[in-house]
Tab-separated table of C-alpha atoms in Angstrom:
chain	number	residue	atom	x	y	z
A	13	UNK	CA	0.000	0.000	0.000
A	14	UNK	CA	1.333	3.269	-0.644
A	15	UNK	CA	1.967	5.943	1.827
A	16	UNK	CA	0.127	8.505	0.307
A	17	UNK	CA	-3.006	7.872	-1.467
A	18	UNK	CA	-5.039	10.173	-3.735
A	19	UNK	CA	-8.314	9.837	-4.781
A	20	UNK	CA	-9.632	10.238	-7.399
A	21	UNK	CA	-7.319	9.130	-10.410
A	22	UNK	CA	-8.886	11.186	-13.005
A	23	UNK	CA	-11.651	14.120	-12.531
A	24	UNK	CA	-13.486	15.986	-14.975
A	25	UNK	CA	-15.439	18.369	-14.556
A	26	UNK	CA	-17.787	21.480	-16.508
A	27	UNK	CA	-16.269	25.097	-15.839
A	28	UNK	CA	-17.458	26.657	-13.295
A	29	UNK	CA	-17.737	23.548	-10.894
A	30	UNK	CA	-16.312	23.427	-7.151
A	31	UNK	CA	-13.820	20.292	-7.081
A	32	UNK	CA	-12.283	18.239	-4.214
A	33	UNK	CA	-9.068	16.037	-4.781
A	34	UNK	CA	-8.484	14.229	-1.542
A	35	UNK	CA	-4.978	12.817	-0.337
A	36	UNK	CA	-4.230	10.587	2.920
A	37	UNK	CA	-1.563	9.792	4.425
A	38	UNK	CA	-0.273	6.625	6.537
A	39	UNK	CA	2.952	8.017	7.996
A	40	UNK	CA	4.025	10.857	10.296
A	41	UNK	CA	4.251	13.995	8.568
A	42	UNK	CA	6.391	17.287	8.958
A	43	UNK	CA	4.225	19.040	6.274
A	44	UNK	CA	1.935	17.903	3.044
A	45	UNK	CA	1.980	19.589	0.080
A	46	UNK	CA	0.108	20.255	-3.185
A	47	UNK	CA	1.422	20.549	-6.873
A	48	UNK	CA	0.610	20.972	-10.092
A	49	UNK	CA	1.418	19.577	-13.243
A	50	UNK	CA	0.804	20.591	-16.577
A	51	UNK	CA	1.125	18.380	-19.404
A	52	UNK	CA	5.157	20.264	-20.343
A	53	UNK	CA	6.089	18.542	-17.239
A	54	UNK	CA	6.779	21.014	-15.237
A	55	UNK	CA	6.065	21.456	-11.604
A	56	UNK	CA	4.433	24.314	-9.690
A	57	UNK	CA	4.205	24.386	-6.193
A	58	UNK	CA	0.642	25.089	-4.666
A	59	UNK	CA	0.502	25.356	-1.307
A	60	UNK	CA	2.559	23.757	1.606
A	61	UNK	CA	0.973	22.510	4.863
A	62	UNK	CA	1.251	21.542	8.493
A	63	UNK	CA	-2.047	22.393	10.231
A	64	UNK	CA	-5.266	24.288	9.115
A	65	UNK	CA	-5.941	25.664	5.957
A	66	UNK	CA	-4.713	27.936	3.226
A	67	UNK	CA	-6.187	29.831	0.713
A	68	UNK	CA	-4.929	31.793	-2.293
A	69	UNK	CA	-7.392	32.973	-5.130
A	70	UNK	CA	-9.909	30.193	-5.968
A	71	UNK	CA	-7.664	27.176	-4.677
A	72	UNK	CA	-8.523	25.931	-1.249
A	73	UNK	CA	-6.070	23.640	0.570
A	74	UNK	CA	-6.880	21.566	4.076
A	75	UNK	CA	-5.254	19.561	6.561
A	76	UNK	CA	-7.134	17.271	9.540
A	77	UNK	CA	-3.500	15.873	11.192
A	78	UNK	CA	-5.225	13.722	13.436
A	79	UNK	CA	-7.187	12.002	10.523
A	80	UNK	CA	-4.382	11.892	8.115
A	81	UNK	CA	-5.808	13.613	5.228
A	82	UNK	CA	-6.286	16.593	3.353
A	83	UNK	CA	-7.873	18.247	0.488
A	84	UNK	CA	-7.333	20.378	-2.493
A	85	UNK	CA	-10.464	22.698	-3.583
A	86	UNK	CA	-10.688	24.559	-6.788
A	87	UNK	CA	-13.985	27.130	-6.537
A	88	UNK	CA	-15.470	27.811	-10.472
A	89	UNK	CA	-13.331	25.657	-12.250
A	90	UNK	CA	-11.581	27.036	-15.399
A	91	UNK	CA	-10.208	24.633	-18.334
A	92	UNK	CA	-6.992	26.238	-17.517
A	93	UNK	CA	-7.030	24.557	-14.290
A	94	UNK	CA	-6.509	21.527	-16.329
A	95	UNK	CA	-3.199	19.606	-15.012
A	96	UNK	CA	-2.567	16.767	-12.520
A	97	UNK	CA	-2.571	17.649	-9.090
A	98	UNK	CA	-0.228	15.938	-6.835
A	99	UNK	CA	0.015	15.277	-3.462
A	100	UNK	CA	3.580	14.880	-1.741
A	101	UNK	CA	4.370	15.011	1.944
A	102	UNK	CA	7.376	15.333	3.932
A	103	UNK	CA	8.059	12.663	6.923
A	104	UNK	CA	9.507	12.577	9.424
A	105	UNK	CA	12.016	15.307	9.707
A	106	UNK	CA	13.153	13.497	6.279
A	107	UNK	CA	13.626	16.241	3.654
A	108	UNK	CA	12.853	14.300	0.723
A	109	UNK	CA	8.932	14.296	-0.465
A	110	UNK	CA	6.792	11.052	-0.983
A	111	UNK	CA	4.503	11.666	-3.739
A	112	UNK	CA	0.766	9.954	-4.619
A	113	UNK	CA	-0.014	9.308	-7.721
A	114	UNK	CA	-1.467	12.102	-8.939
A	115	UNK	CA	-5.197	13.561	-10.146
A	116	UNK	CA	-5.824	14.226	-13.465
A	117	UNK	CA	-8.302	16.509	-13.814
A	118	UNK	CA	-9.447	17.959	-17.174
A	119	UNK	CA	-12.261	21.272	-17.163
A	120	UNK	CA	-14.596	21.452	-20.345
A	121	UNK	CA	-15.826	24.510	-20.877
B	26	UNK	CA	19.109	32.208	-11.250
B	27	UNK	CA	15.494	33.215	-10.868
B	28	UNK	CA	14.451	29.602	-10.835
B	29	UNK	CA	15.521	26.046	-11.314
B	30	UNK	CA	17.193	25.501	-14.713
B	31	UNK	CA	17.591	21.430	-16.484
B	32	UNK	CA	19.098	20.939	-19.698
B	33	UNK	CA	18.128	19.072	-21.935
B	34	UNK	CA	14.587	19.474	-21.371
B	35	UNK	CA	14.251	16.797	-24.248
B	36	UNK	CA	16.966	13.841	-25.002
B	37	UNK	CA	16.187	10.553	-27.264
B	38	UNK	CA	20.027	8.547	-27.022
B	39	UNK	CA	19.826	4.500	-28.228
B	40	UNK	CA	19.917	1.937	-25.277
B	41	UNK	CA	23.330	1.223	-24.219
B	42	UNK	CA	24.857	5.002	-24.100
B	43	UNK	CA	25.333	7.243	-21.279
B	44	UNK	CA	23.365	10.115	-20.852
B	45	UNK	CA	24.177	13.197	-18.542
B	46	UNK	CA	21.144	15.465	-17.263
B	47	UNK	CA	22.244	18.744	-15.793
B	48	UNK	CA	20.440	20.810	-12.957
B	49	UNK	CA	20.939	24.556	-11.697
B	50	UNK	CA	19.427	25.015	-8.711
B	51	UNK	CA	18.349	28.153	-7.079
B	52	UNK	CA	21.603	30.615	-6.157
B	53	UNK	CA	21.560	30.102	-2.592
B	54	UNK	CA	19.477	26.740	-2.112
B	55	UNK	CA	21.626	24.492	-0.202
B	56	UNK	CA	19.297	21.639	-0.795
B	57	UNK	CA	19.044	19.623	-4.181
B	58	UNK	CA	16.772	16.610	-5.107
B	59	UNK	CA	16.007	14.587	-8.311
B	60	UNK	CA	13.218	12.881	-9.069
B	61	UNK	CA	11.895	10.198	-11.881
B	62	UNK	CA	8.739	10.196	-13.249
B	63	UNK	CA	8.123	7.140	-15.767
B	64	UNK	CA	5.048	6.927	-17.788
B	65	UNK	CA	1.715	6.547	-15.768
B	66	UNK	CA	3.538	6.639	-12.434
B	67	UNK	CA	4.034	8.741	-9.797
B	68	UNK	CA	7.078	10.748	-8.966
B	69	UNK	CA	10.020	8.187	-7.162
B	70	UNK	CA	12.879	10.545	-5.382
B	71	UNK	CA	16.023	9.068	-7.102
B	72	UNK	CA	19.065	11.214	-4.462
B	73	UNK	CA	19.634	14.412	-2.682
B	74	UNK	CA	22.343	16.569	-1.689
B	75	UNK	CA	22.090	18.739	1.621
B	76	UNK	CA	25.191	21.314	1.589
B	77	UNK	CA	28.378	18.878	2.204
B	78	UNK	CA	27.079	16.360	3.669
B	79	UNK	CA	27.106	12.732	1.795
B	80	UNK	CA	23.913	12.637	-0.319
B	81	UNK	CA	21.235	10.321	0.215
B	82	UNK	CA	21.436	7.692	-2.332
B	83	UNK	CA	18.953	5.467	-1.269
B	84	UNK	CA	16.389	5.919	-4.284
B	85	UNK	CA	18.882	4.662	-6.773
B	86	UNK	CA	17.073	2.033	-8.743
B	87	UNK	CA	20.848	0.464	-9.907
B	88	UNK	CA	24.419	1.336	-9.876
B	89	UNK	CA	23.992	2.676	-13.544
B	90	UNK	CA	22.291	5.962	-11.754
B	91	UNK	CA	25.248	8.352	-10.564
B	92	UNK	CA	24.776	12.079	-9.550
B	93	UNK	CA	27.473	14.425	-8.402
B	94	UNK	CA	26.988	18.074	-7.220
B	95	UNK	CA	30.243	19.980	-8.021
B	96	UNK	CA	30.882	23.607	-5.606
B	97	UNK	CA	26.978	22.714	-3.966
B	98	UNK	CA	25.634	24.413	-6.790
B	99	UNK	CA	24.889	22.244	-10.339
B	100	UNK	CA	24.210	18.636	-10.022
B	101	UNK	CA	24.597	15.923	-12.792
B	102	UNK	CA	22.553	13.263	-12.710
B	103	UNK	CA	24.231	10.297	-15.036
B	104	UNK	CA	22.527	7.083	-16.562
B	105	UNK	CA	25.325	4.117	-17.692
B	106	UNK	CA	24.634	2.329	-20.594
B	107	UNK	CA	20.875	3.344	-20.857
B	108	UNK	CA	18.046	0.770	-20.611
B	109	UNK	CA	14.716	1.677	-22.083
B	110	UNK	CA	12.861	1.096	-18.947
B	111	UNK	CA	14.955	4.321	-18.055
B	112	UNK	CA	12.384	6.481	-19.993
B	113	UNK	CA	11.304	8.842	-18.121
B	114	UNK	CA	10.806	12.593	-16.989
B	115	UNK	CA	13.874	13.496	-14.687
B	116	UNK	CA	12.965	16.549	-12.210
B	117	UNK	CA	15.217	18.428	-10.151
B	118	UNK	CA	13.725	20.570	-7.235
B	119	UNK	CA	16.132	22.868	-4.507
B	120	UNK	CA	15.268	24.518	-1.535
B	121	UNK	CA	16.956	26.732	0.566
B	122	UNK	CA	15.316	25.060	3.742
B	123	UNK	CA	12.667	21.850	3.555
B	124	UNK	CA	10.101	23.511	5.809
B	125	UNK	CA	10.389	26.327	3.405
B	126	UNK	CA	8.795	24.623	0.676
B	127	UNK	CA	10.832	23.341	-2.939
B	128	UNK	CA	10.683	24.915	-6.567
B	129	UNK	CA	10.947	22.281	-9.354
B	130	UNK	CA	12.674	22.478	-12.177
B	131	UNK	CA	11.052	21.923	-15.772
B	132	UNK	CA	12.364	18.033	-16.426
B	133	UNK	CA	14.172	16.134	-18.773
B	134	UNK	CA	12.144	13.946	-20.832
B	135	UNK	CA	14.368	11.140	-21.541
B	136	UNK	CA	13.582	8.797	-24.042
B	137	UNK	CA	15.833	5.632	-24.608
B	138	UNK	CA	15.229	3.632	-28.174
């Protein structure tokens, strides 16, 4: 079983939509965090995360530490916000990242 | 540089040769890892350098994988005599601190025929 699960594997969705990607965790965590992919292959950085919840334009990112799990939210989805979202966290006080999977998620407009 | 820099970002070479993949990290970031990503999988951390300490080799998949990181600043990753289960994108992140977060590099999309 993997360490960090993501669900689901592929997503699509009609602009405008409010999406959830959901990752959890089976390990002890310094920090979880969010990326994005476009299809290049290039990696953007979303948010990083220890407790709580961040926010930054329509992209909503939580954390429940007791439950193991968080989730990415994307208010009024945009076909731009096509890419695969990936989950990575940090354990331990490790430095290297443990990824999931990965999301795919494609918006039609 | 204002981000992290790989070259090639593309590279078809026939099974058997060495390849070298190049990374410039972030002036300053002390901290350099690369990653594989192979077709419909996840990301697998391959090594990382912290400043000048030994690196952490353990995601190696065979002793065809090298890396060195000459001055703490660029980092080579090499592949001996290339398999084509070696296809892959190779990513390089830095950081200047882990709890600070990472910045990724663009890849290498390596491509072994």
């Amino acid at each position: 079983k993997n360490e960090v699960e993501q669900s689901p594997q592929n997503l699509t969705a009609q602009e405008g939509e409010f999406i959830t990607i959901n990752c959890s965790y089976s390990v002890g965590i310094s920090a979880l965090h969010w990326l994005q992919q476009h299809p290049g292959g290039g990696i953007v950085s979303l948010f990083m995360l220890s407790s709580g919840k961040k926010k930054h334009g329509r992209l909503i990112a939580t954390i429940n530490i007791q439950e193991k799990h968080s989730s990415l939210h994307i208010t009024a989805s945009h076909p731009r916000d096509s890419a695969v979202y990936i989950c990575a966290v940090r354990k331990g006080d490790a430095d290297k990242l443990i990824f999931g999977t990965g999301t795919r998620l494609q918006v039609f407009p | 540089g204002a981000g992290v820099s790989q070259s090639p970002s593309n590279k078809v070479t026939e099974k058997g040769k060495d390849v070298e993949l190049r990374c410039d990290p972030i002036s300053g970031h002390t901290a350099l890892y690369w990653y594989r990503q192979s077709l419909g999988q996840g990301l697998e951390f391959l090594i990382y350098f912290q400043g000048n300490s030994a690196p952490d080799k353990s995601g190696l998949p065979s002793d065809r994988f090298s890396a060195e990181r000459t001055g703490g600043s660029v980092s080579t990753l090499t592949i001996q005599r290339t398999q084509q289960e070696d296809s892959a994108v190779y990513l390089c992140a830095s950081s200047l601190v882990a709890a600070y977060g990472y910045t990724f590099g663009s890849g290498t999309r390596l491509t072994v025929v």
